[in-house]
Tab-separated table of C-alpha atoms in Angstrom:
chain	number	residue	atom	x	y	z
A	1	MET	CA	-0.057	-0.098	-0.006
A	2	ALA	CA	0.982	3.621	-0.625
A	3	PHE	CA	1.560	5.838	2.481
A	4	CYS	CA	-1.286	7.958	1.165
A	5	ASP	CA	-3.665	5.191	1.808
A	6	TYR	CA	-3.045	5.045	5.445
A	7	GLN	CA	-5.479	7.732	7.249
A	8	ASP	CA	-6.419	8.840	10.614
A	9	ILE	CA	-4.755	9.063	14.085
A	10	TRP	CA	-5.637	6.148	16.282
A	11	VAL	CA	-5.632	6.325	20.170
A	12	LEU	CA	-5.896	3.033	22.305
A	13	ILE	CA	-8.270	3.731	25.099
A	14	GLU	CA	-7.401	1.246	27.993
A	15	THR	CA	-10.458	0.195	30.150
A	16	SER	CA	-10.818	-1.079	33.684
A	17	GLN	CA	-14.231	-2.821	34.420
A	18	GLY	CA	-15.686	-1.003	31.212
A	19	LYS	CA	-14.420	2.210	32.172
A	20	ALA	CA	-12.040	4.370	29.949
A	21	ALA	CA	-8.597	4.896	31.678
A	22	GLY	CA	-7.250	8.541	31.868
A	23	VAL	CA	-4.303	8.224	29.688
A	24	GLY	CA	-6.275	7.298	26.384
A	25	LEU	CA	-8.614	10.308	27.079
A	26	GLU	CA	-5.687	12.523	27.491
A	27	LEU	CA	-4.362	11.490	24.083
A	28	LEU	CA	-7.282	12.316	22.105
A	29	ALA	CA	-6.602	15.943	22.815
A	30	PRO	CA	-3.017	15.966	20.923
A	31	GLY	CA	-4.464	13.351	18.677
A	32	ALA	CA	-7.470	15.668	17.613
A	33	GLU	CA	-5.040	18.718	17.013
A	34	LEU	CA	-2.572	16.530	14.852
A	35	ALA	CA	-5.469	14.878	12.853
A	36	HIS	CA	-6.949	18.587	11.994
A	37	ARG	CA	-3.452	19.649	10.845
A	38	LEU	CA	-3.406	16.644	8.529
A	39	GLY	CA	-7.005	16.844	7.383
A	40	GLN	CA	-7.864	13.494	8.885
A	41	ARG	CA	-9.900	12.200	11.865
A	42	VAL	CA	-8.747	11.021	15.414
A	43	ALA	CA	-10.227	7.570	16.237
A	44	ALA	CA	-10.485	5.782	19.609
A	45	VAL	CA	-9.991	2.201	19.714
A	46	ILE	CA	-11.579	0.074	22.474
A	47	LEU	CA	-10.984	-3.597	23.338
A	48	GLY	CA	-13.173	-4.925	26.142
A	49	ALA	CA	-16.223	-7.064	27.261
A	50	HIS	CA	-18.569	-4.199	27.871
A	51	ASN	CA	-17.486	-0.908	25.974
A	52	SER	CA	-20.687	1.349	26.154
A	53	GLU	CA	-19.427	3.479	28.813
A	54	ALA	CA	-15.986	3.974	27.449
A	55	GLU	CA	-17.354	4.663	24.069
A	56	ARG	CA	-19.556	7.568	25.452
A	57	ALA	CA	-16.231	8.797	27.209
A	58	ALA	CA	-14.294	8.686	24.084
A	59	ALA	CA	-16.888	10.776	22.297
A	60	ALA	CA	-17.068	13.316	25.016
A	61	TYR	CA	-13.326	13.803	24.974
A	62	GLY	CA	-12.863	14.374	21.277
A	63	ALA	CA	-13.042	11.130	19.095
A	64	ASP	CA	-14.416	11.610	15.763
A	65	VAL	CA	-14.908	7.673	15.343
A	66	ILE	CA	-14.621	4.846	17.703
A	67	TYR	CA	-13.544	1.358	16.747
A	68	SER	CA	-14.985	-0.910	19.273
A	69	ALA	CA	-14.444	-4.779	19.747
A	70	GLU	CA	-16.126	-6.751	22.412
A	71	ASP	CA	-15.132	-10.201	23.403
A	72	PRO	CA	-14.886	-12.108	26.719
A	73	ALA	CA	-11.003	-12.398	25.992
A	74	TYR	CA	-10.781	-8.734	26.124
A	75	ALA	CA	-12.348	-8.337	29.603
A	76	HIS	CA	-8.924	-8.217	31.225
A	77	TYR	CA	-5.736	-7.246	29.582
A	78	SER	CA	-3.754	-10.143	27.756
A	79	THR	CA	-0.766	-9.517	25.617
A	80	ASP	CA	-1.951	-12.314	23.061
A	81	ALA	CA	-5.642	-11.286	23.004
A	82	TYR	CA	-4.791	-7.446	22.490
A	83	THR	CA	-2.076	-8.024	20.085
A	84	TYR	CA	-4.652	-10.214	18.057
A	85	GLY	CA	-7.355	-7.535	18.066
A	86	MET	CA	-5.224	-4.638	17.455
A	87	ALA	CA	-3.345	-6.068	14.507
A	88	ALA	CA	-6.617	-7.161	13.006
A	89	LEU	CA	-8.099	-3.817	13.344
A	90	VAL	CA	-5.024	-1.971	11.852
A	91	GLU	CA	-4.548	-4.489	8.985
A	92	THR	CA	-8.386	-3.714	7.943
A	93	TYR	CA	-8.364	-0.027	8.331
A	94	HIS	CA	-4.721	1.201	7.996
A	95	PRO	CA	-4.281	3.962	10.247
A	96	SER	CA	-1.566	6.336	9.688
A	97	ILE	CA	-0.521	6.937	13.370
A	98	LEU	CA	-1.261	4.886	16.571
A	99	MET	CA	-0.678	6.432	19.960
A	100	ILE	CA	-0.685	4.202	23.080
A	101	GLY	CA	-0.109	5.361	26.681
A	102	ALA	CA	2.991	4.561	28.097
A	103	THR	CA	1.574	2.576	30.950
A	104	ILE	CA	2.175	-1.141	32.070
A	105	ILE	CA	-0.204	-2.303	29.475
A	106	GLY	CA	1.102	0.143	26.795
A	107	ARG	CA	4.750	-0.679	27.308
A	108	ASP	CA	3.953	-4.413	27.126
A	109	LEU	CA	1.492	-4.234	24.120
A	110	GLY	CA	3.349	-1.548	22.094
A	111	PRO	CA	6.571	-3.703	21.451
A	112	ARG	CA	4.474	-6.690	20.402
A	113	LEU	CA	2.207	-5.007	18.228
A	114	SER	CA	4.682	-3.149	16.373
A	115	CYS	CA	6.886	-6.382	15.570
A	116	ARG	CA	3.398	-8.013	14.562
A	117	LEU	CA	2.847	-5.199	12.124
A	118	ARG	CA	6.504	-4.784	10.949
A	119	THR	CA	6.762	-1.163	11.956
A	120	GLY	CA	8.627	0.937	14.259
A	121	LEU	CA	7.790	2.131	17.693
A	122	THR	CA	8.919	5.217	19.792
A	123	ALA	CA	8.704	4.468	23.517
A	124	ASP	CA	8.031	6.959	26.324
A	125	CYS	CA	7.150	10.053	24.422
A	126	THR	CA	6.767	13.600	26.030
A	127	SER	CA	6.153	15.606	22.937
A	128	LEU	CA	4.481	15.254	19.590
A	129	ASP	CA	4.526	17.206	16.025
A	130	VAL	CA	3.627	16.376	12.736
A	131	ASP	CA	4.722	17.572	9.226
A	132	ALA	CA	1.363	18.466	7.404
A	133	GLU	CA	2.928	17.776	3.948
A	134	SER	CA	4.561	14.537	4.490
A	135	GLY	CA	2.238	13.347	7.325
A	136	ILE	CA	5.513	12.251	9.262
A	137	LEU	CA	5.110	12.454	13.063
A	138	SER	CA	8.009	13.437	15.249
A	139	TRP	CA	8.023	11.718	18.545
A	140	THR	CA	10.235	13.415	21.160
A	141	ARG	CA	11.487	11.528	24.293
A	142	PRO	CA	14.204	11.836	26.929
A	143	ALA	CA	17.418	10.029	26.087
A	144	PHE	CA	20.884	9.396	27.911
A	145	GLY	CA	19.243	9.428	31.272
A	146	GLY	CA	17.318	12.606	30.483
A	147	ASN	CA	20.203	14.644	29.595
A	148	LEU	CA	19.017	15.473	26.151
A	149	MET	CA	15.681	15.094	24.175
A	150	ALA	CA	15.656	12.949	21.083
A	151	THR	CA	13.375	13.361	18.062
A	152	ILE	CA	12.629	10.068	16.295
A	153	GLN	CA	10.783	9.716	13.023
A	154	CYS	CA	9.156	6.647	11.289
A	155	GLU	CA	9.702	7.528	7.673
A	156	ASN	CA	9.703	4.001	5.979
A	157	THR	CA	6.697	2.034	7.518
A	158	ARG	CA	3.033	2.544	8.539
A	159	PRO	CA	1.367	2.895	10.832
A	160	GLN	CA	3.712	5.177	12.780
A	161	MET	CA	3.589	3.878	16.562
A	162	GLY	CA	4.529	5.402	19.922
A	163	THR	CA	3.785	5.298	23.632
A	164	VAL	CA	3.394	8.550	25.297
A	165	ARG	CA	3.664	9.177	29.024
A	166	PRO	CA	0.589	9.785	31.203
A	167	GLY	CA	0.173	13.235	32.401
A	168	VAL	CA	2.173	14.708	29.420
A	169	PHE	CA	-1.110	16.106	27.858
A	170	LYS	CA	-4.239	17.270	29.665
A	171	LYS	CA	-7.660	16.024	28.879
A	172	VAL	CA	-10.126	18.566	27.132
A	173	PRO	CA	-13.190	19.471	29.110
A	174	PRO	CA	-15.665	16.746	28.217
A	175	ASP	CA	-18.939	17.405	26.197
A	176	TRP	CA	-21.294	14.663	27.144
A	177	GLU	CA	-23.671	15.742	24.297
A	178	ARG	CA	-21.127	14.992	21.734
A	179	THR	CA	-21.320	11.949	19.636
A	180	ALA	CA	-19.233	10.018	17.198
A	181	GLU	CA	-19.374	7.404	14.637
A	182	VAL	CA	-19.205	3.880	16.338
A	183	ILE	CA	-17.751	1.129	14.357
A	184	ARG	CA	-18.336	-2.252	16.183
A	185	GLU	CA	-16.292	-5.162	15.107
A	186	ARG	CA	-16.618	-8.850	15.823
A	187	LEU	CA	-13.025	-9.967	16.628
A	188	PRO	CA	-13.520	-13.329	18.725
A	189	VAL	CA	-9.987	-14.636	19.755
A	190	PRO	CA	-9.406	-17.952	18.274
A	191	GLY	CA	-8.699	-20.720	20.724
A	192	GLY	CA	-4.825	-21.344	21.316
A	193	VAL	CA	-4.093	-17.631	20.889
A	194	VAL	CA	-4.118	-16.664	24.526
A	195	ARG	CA	-1.493	-18.596	26.388
A	196	THR	CA	-2.032	-17.425	29.792
A	197	THR	CA	-5.014	-17.739	32.082
A	198	LEU	CA	-5.914	-14.818	34.769
A	199	VAL	CA	-6.246	-16.733	37.992
A	200	GLU	CA	-6.791	-13.745	40.404
A	201	SER	CA	-6.673	-10.013	40.209
A	202	ILE	CA	-4.996	-8.346	43.127
A	203	GLN	CA	-5.321	-4.646	43.807
A	204	GLU	CA	-2.109	-3.129	45.322
A	205	THR	CA	-3.016	-1.021	48.151
A	206	ALA	CA	-0.166	1.504	47.839
A	207	ALA	CA	-0.931	2.098	44.165
A	208	GLU	CA	-4.577	2.786	44.700
A	209	LEU	CA	-3.805	5.206	47.313
A	210	VAL	CA	-1.171	6.974	45.445
A	211	ARG	CA	-2.969	8.222	42.240
A	212	LEU	CA	-0.382	10.981	41.390
A	213	GLU	CA	-1.416	11.355	37.892
A	214	ASP	CA	-4.950	12.398	38.919
A	215	ALA	CA	-4.090	14.662	41.749
A	216	GLU	CA	-4.545	18.328	41.468
A	217	ILE	CA	-2.085	19.160	44.103
A	218	ILE	CA	1.223	17.456	44.746
A	219	VAL	CA	3.678	18.019	47.603
A	220	SER	CA	6.939	16.477	46.696
A	221	GLY	CA	10.076	15.931	48.902
A	222	GLY	CA	13.716	15.376	48.033
A	223	ARG	CA	17.080	14.956	49.199
A	224	GLY	CA	16.830	17.841	51.242
A	225	LEU	CA	14.563	16.153	53.705
A	226	GLY	CA	17.643	14.145	55.101
A	227	LYS	CA	15.760	11.245	56.196
A	228	ALA	CA	12.519	9.014	55.874
A	229	GLU	CA	11.015	10.496	59.147
A	230	ASN	CA	11.228	14.023	57.964
A	231	PHE	CA	8.645	12.996	55.160
A	232	SER	CA	5.933	13.813	58.058
A	233	CYS	CA	6.136	17.295	57.381
A	234	ILE	CA	5.385	16.522	53.561
A	235	ARG	CA	2.469	14.425	54.537
A	236	GLU	CA	1.174	16.976	56.865
A	237	LEU	CA	1.310	19.654	54.232
A	238	ALA	CA	-0.203	17.532	51.524
A	239	GLU	CA	-3.113	16.474	53.908
A	240	VAL	CA	-4.175	20.181	54.876
A	241	MET	CA	-4.066	21.090	51.176
A	242	GLY	CA	-6.009	18.157	50.012
A	243	GLY	CA	-3.048	16.846	48.009
A	244	ALA	CA	-0.888	13.759	47.251
A	245	VAL	CA	2.724	13.177	48.335
A	246	GLY	CA	5.248	12.920	45.804
A	247	ALA	CA	9.177	12.349	45.834
A	248	SER	CA	12.302	12.750	43.815
A	249	ARG	CA	14.442	9.748	42.873
A	250	ALA	CA	16.979	10.309	45.390
A	251	ALA	CA	14.347	10.188	48.177
A	252	VAL	CA	13.081	6.855	46.716
A	253	ASP	CA	16.524	5.653	46.190
A	254	ALA	CA	17.448	6.269	49.798
A	255	GLY	CA	14.523	4.098	50.929
A	256	TRP	CA	12.854	7.048	52.530
A	257	ILE	CA	9.578	6.555	50.584
A	258	PRO	CA	8.203	3.862	48.099
A	259	HIS	CA	8.464	4.072	44.360
A	260	VAL	CA	4.913	4.699	43.710
A	261	HIS	CA	5.479	8.321	44.873
A	262	GLN	CA	8.087	8.903	42.597
A	263	VAL	CA	8.110	11.857	40.119
A	264	GLY	CA	10.392	12.165	37.151
A	265	GLN	CA	11.749	10.383	34.257
A	266	THR	CA	11.878	7.032	35.918
A	267	GLY	CA	8.867	7.746	38.024
A	268	LYS	CA	5.405	9.403	36.938
A	269	THR	CA	4.581	12.328	34.959
A	270	VAL	CA	2.334	14.573	36.474
A	271	ALA	CA	0.482	17.798	35.706
A	272	PRO	CA	-1.350	19.005	38.668
A	273	LYS	CA	-2.780	22.623	39.321
A	274	VAL	CA	-0.139	23.006	41.998
A	275	TYR	CA	3.150	21.309	42.533
A	276	ILE	CA	5.219	22.102	45.609
A	277	ALA	CA	8.881	20.921	45.505
A	278	CYS	CA	10.383	20.776	48.984
A	279	GLY	CA	14.117	20.216	49.246
A	280	ILE	CA	14.229	19.159	45.459
A	281	SER	CA	17.141	20.533	43.428
A	282	GLY	CA	15.673	20.211	40.145
A	283	ALA	CA	17.720	17.531	38.006
A	284	ILE	CA	16.515	17.410	34.587
A	285	GLN	CA	15.126	13.875	35.083
A	286	HIS	CA	12.878	15.374	37.791
A	287	LEU	CA	11.760	18.253	35.811
A	288	ALA	CA	10.841	15.979	32.919
A	289	GLY	CA	8.144	14.565	35.174
A	290	MET	CA	6.445	17.663	36.580
A	291	SER	CA	7.530	20.691	34.333
A	292	GLY	CA	3.761	20.481	32.935
A	293	SER	CA	2.148	21.639	36.105
A	294	ASP	CA	0.215	24.782	36.007
A	295	CYS	CA	1.747	26.464	39.080
A	296	ILE	CA	5.201	25.305	40.343
A	297	VAL	CA	6.285	26.238	44.057
A	298	ALA	CA	9.946	25.649	44.973
A	299	ILE	CA	11.134	25.606	48.590
A	300	ASN	CA	15.099	25.380	48.942
A	301	LYS	CA	17.734	26.704	51.027
A	302	ASP	CA	20.231	26.971	47.849
A	303	PRO	CA	19.289	30.282	45.780
A	304	ASP	CA	21.134	28.696	42.782
A	305	ALA	CA	19.081	25.223	42.750
A	306	PRO	CA	17.900	24.668	39.204
A	307	ILE	CA	14.260	24.157	40.424
A	308	PHE	CA	13.941	27.868	40.686
A	309	GLY	CA	14.406	28.144	37.003
A	310	VAL	CA	11.045	26.494	36.357
A	311	ALA	CA	9.165	27.564	39.498
A	312	ASP	CA	6.428	30.256	39.297
A	313	TYR	CA	7.026	31.041	42.994
A	314	GLY	CA	10.257	30.420	44.875
A	315	VAL	CA	11.075	30.416	48.656
A	316	VAL	CA	14.713	30.362	49.524
A	317	GLY	CA	14.734	29.074	53.166
A	318	ASP	CA	14.807	26.043	55.431
A	319	LEU	CA	12.001	23.965	54.473
A	320	PHE	CA	11.778	22.880	58.208
A	321	GLN	CA	10.688	26.431	59.056
A	322	VAL	CA	8.830	27.231	55.864
A	323	ILE	CA	6.393	24.020	55.765
A	324	PRO	CA	5.388	24.505	59.316
A	325	ALA	CA	4.513	27.997	58.739
A	326	MET	CA	2.530	27.029	55.554
A	327	VAL	CA	0.603	24.424	57.413
A	328	LYS	CA	-0.268	26.852	60.353
A	329	GLU	CA	-1.389	29.647	57.755
A	330	ILE	CA	-3.532	27.169	55.779
A	331	LYS	CA	-5.306	25.860	58.865
A	332	ARG	CA	-6.004	29.450	60.020
A	333	LEU	CA	-7.425	30.269	56.345
A	334	LYS	CA	-9.619	27.020	56.522
A	335	ALA	CA	-10.865	27.770	60.146
A	336	GLU	CA	-11.978	31.341	58.964
C-alpha cells in the first residue's frame, strides 16, 4: 500500500471494568490537534467486554470515530488477545498513526504489536509534532538519562507507532452531548491464541492510594529532607491542602518512601494544578516529570538550585521552617 492510503490517527483507550482509563482520554486531545493539521480524523480504539461507557467517554473527550471490539477475551488485558485484536483492526483500516499510553499495559503491548505489524515504535514520548505535508510524526522522548531530548521519525513504515507518557497532555473538558461514529467489530479471539489465564486480580493498596496522575495538588520531597522520618512534614502539608505526596528519585533511592510516589523520568509524569517541590534541587530527570504543572512552588535553601528556573514561586529558606509556617497559615485560613 502507498503511504497516502493510510489515514487517521488512532488512540488506544485502555479500560478497567468497562471504564475508560485517563491516559487514552488525554491522548485524544493532541490526537485531535494533529489530525486537524493533517485533514484527517482522530479515532478511539476500545477492546473490552462491555464498552458502552468507554465509548461514551471517548466521544465526549473528542474522538471523531470509535472502533469498538467486544469479546470475553478482552475483559482483562492479555498480551496475546490484545495484540491479535489490535493487529486485526490495523490491518483492516490502515491508520497512519497509532498512539498508546506508556502505562504498564502500553509498554507491554506496544513492542509486541509493532513487531506483528512490522513497523517502528518510539517509546515513552513526551512531545509530538507532525509535518502536514509529509504526514510524518516527530516523536520526542528523553534520552541518555534525561540529559537530552531525542526526536525520532518513522519514515519508511506505517502505521507510525509510539507510547506516550501519562500526564504529559491534559484532557479537554468533556462534552457529554457530543457523539461520534461507532464502528463495532466482531473479533473473537481464536482458541489457542491466548497462552495465559488470569487466576486472580489483586489490587495493590499502595498504588490505589497514590494516584499522582489524577491529583490536582502534589507536595513532593527530595534529598533536602535528610531522612525518611522528615517526610512527615510533607504528608502534613499535603493533607491540609487536600493533595498527594510525591518524591524525587533521590528520596526513593534512599529508601525514605516507596517508588509509587516517585515523580520524574523513571517515575510518574504529572501535571497538577499546584506542584510544591520541597528540598528538590531540580535535576532534569525530575523536571521531565512535573514541568507541565500549572503552578510550581519551590522551597530550597540553595538560591542557585535549578528548580527555581522553572518555578512560578520560589522560597529560599529552610523547609523545616517554611513548611510548618505554611501548614499553620492554611489551617488558619480554613478555620475562617
